Each structure stands twice: as C-alpha cells, then as structure tokens.
C-alpha positions as CSV (number, residue, x, y, z in Angstrom):
1,X,-7.5,-95.1,86.8
2,X,-6.7,-96.4,83.3
3,X,-5.3,-99.9,84.0
4,X,-4.5,-102.7,81.6
5,X,-3.5,-106.3,81.8
6,X,-2.4,-107.0,78.3
7,X,0.4,-108.8,76.4
8,X,1.9,-105.4,75.9
9,X,-0.6,-102.6,76.0
10,X,-1.0,-100.9,72.7
11,X,-0.1,-97.4,73.9
12,X,3.2,-98.8,75.1
13,X,4.1,-100.8,72.0
14,X,7.1,-99.6,69.9
15,X,6.9,-99.3,66.1
16,X,9.3,-102.3,65.7
17,X,7.0,-104.5,67.9
18,X,4.0,-103.5,65.9
19,X,5.8,-104.2,62.6
20,X,7.2,-107.5,64.0
21,X,3.7,-108.6,64.8
22,X,2.6,-108.3,61.2
23,X,1.9,-104.6,61.3
24,X,-0.7,-104.6,64.0
25,X,-1.0,-103.6,67.6
26,X,-1.0,-106.8,69.5
27,X,-4.3,-106.7,71.2
28,X,-6.3,-109.8,70.3
29,X,-6.0,-109.1,66.6
30,X,-6.8,-105.3,66.9
31,X,-5.2,-103.6,63.9
32,X,-5.5,-100.0,65.3
33,X,-2.4,-98.2,66.4
34,X,-3.7,-94.7,66.8
35,X,-4.1,-95.1,70.6
36,X,-0.3,-95.3,71.0
37,X,-0.3,-91.6,71.8
38,X,-2.3,-91.9,75.0
39,X,0.8,-91.8,77.1
40,X,1.9,-88.5,75.6
41,X,-1.5,-86.7,75.6
42,X,-2.0,-83.3,77.2
43,X,-3.1,-83.4,79.9
44,X,-1.4,-86.8,80.1
45,X,-3.4,-89.8,81.1
46,X,-2.2,-92.0,83.9
47,X,-1.6,-95.4,82.5
48,X,-0.7,-98.4,84.7
49,X,0.0,-101.6,82.9
50,X,0.7,-105.0,84.3
51,X,2.3,-107.7,82.1
52,X,3.1,-111.3,82.8
53,X,6.9,-112.0,82.8
54,X,6.2,-114.6,80.1
55,X,5.4,-111.8,77.7
56,X,8.9,-110.4,78.1
57,X,10.3,-113.8,77.1
58,X,7.9,-114.9,74.4
59,X,9.4,-114.2,70.9
60,X,7.3,-111.9,68.8
61,X,9.0,-110.9,65.5
62,X,12.5,-112.1,66.5
63,X,15.3,-111.1,68.9
64,X,15.8,-107.6,67.6
65,X,12.1,-106.8,67.9
66,X,12.0,-108.1,71.4
67,X,15.0,-106.3,72.5
68,X,13.8,-103.0,71.1
69,X,10.3,-103.4,72.6
70,X,11.7,-104.1,76.0
71,X,14.0,-101.1,75.8
72,X,11.1,-99.0,74.7
73,X,9.1,-100.1,77.7
74,X,12.0,-99.3,80.0
75,X,12.4,-95.9,78.5
76,X,8.6,-95.1,78.8
77,X,8.5,-96.3,82.4
78,X,11.6,-94.4,83.3
79,X,10.9,-91.1,81.5
80,X,7.1,-90.6,81.7
81,X,6.0,-90.2,85.3
82,X,2.4,-91.0,84.6
83,X,3.2,-94.3,82.9
84,X,3.6,-97.2,85.4
85,X,4.6,-100.6,84.1
86,X,4.6,-103.6,86.5
87,X,5.6,-107.2,85.8
88,X,4.0,-110.3,87.4
89,X,7.0,-112.6,87.9
90,X,6.9,-116.2,86.8
91,X,7.5,-117.1,90.5
92,X,3.9,-115.9,91.2
93,X,2.5,-119.0,89.6
94,X,-1.2,-118.8,88.8
95,X,-2.9,-115.4,89.4
96,X,-6.2,-113.9,88.4
97,X,-4.8,-112.1,85.3
98,X,-4.4,-115.4,83.6
99,X,-8.2,-115.5,83.1
100,X,-8.0,-112.9,80.3
101,X,-6.9,-109.4,79.4
102,X,-8.9,-106.4,80.3
103,X,-8.7,-102.6,80.6
104,X,-10.3,-100.4,83.2
105,X,-10.8,-96.8,82.2
106,X,-12.2,-94.3,84.6
107,X,-14.4,-91.6,83.0
108,X,-14.1,-87.9,84.0
109,X,-17.2,-88.5,86.1
110,X,-15.5,-91.3,88.1
111,X,-17.3,-94.2,86.6
112,X,-15.3,-97.3,85.6
113,X,-15.7,-98.8,82.2
114,X,-14.2,-102.3,81.7
115,X,-13.1,-103.5,78.3
116,X,-12.7,-107.3,78.2
117,X,-10.5,-108.8,75.5
118,X,-11.3,-111.8,73.5
119,X,-9.6,-113.6,70.7
120,X,-12.0,-112.4,68.1
121,X,-13.7,-109.5,69.7
122,X,-13.9,-107.3,72.8
123,X,-16.7,-106.0,75.0
124,X,-17.1,-102.8,77.0
125,X,-19.1,-103.1,80.2
126,X,-20.2,-100.0,82.1
127,X,-22.2,-101.7,84.9
128,X,-21.1,-100.3,88.3
129,X,-21.2,-103.8,90.0
130,X,-19.1,-105.4,87.3
131,X,-16.6,-102.5,87.4
132,X,-16.2,-102.9,91.1
133,X,-15.6,-106.7,90.7
134,X,-12.9,-106.0,88.1
135,X,-11.2,-103.3,90.2
136,X,-10.9,-106.0,92.9
137,X,-9.4,-108.4,90.4
138,X,-7.1,-105.6,89.2
139,X,-5.9,-105.0,92.8
140,X,-5.3,-108.7,93.3
141,X,-3.2,-108.8,90.1
142,X,-1.2,-105.6,91.2
143,X,-0.6,-107.3,94.5
144,X,1.3,-110.1,92.6
145,X,3.3,-107.7,90.5
146,X,6.8,-106.4,91.2
147,X,7.3,-102.7,92.0
148,X,7.8,-100.2,89.2
149,X,11.5,-100.1,89.8
150,X,11.9,-103.9,90.1
151,X,9.8,-104.3,86.9
152,X,12.0,-101.8,84.9
153,X,15.1,-103.6,86.1
154,X,13.7,-107.0,85.1
155,X,12.7,-105.7,81.6
156,X,16.1,-104.2,81.1
157,X,17.7,-107.4,82.2
158,X,15.5,-109.5,79.9
159,X,16.2,-107.1,77.0
160,X,19.8,-107.9,77.2
161,X,19.1,-111.7,76.7
162,X,17.5,-110.9,73.3
163,X,20.7,-110.6,71.2
C-alpha cells in the first residue's frame, strides 16, 4: 500500500513543476527526481496520494507551471489505473495530515515502512507498532478526502483558473 500525503508526491510531479520549483522535486528540499518513474514501473506499483486542496491553489513557479502540473495530475489519475489521487477539500478544516507529510510503503513481505518528512531531513521508521499507528492516521486522512473522480474533477477545475 504505497501511500503518500505530500505537497505533490514526487512520482506525480511533471517536468514543468520540477523546473518551476527551482529544478528539484518538491519534497522538503529533496533534489532527486529519479523516483518519478514509480507510476510506470513493471509490474506497476500501486500509488495512492492525498493532497490538500491548498496545494492546488498555492502558486509554485507561476500560473503556467500550476496549470500544467494540475493537468499532468489529472492525466495520470485518469489514465493509470494503479495511480489514485485524492484531494482533501478546504471545507474539511483541520485534519490529521496537517501534522506533516509522510509516505507508507509496504514491502513485498507485507511490512509497512513509514517515511516521515521534515524541512531539512526525513526519517524511515520500520517499527510495526509505529507503522500501524500511521496506517490509522492515513485512513483518517483518506476519510476526509474526496473520491478519485471528485478529486480529478476538482483538479481539472482548478487547473482552468491558472491562466
């Protein structure tokens, strides 16, 4: 269950977005872009991402960059069946995802590994108890998010506002 709550998860970021952000994948200062291919691997990974609606509306690199990035997300979410993108609407108010970004990756043996994001560094935690806690946080965040279809429609709608 690869799952991510990020500004715009690196594997989903378009080239213009990366360029507009100063040439780096927007992941707490992470300058690596090689993981962008995760959504197109064989066999393909399942990637479920949840983003805050504010991310769709916060200018990164200018209107063209924002429009292209949102169109890119809509295309990925519409054409790659193993990529699921959900948006937590602004109307949700405060929700657990505001406490910080994280990724949950499930190993082939079924163990969850949690990667916690920080401004200057990240930390991978493979303790089972912590993994279970974060899966519960993830489920709570997903519960606040729109459906895949509603999220794609919202992203397409917001893309058109970036003219």
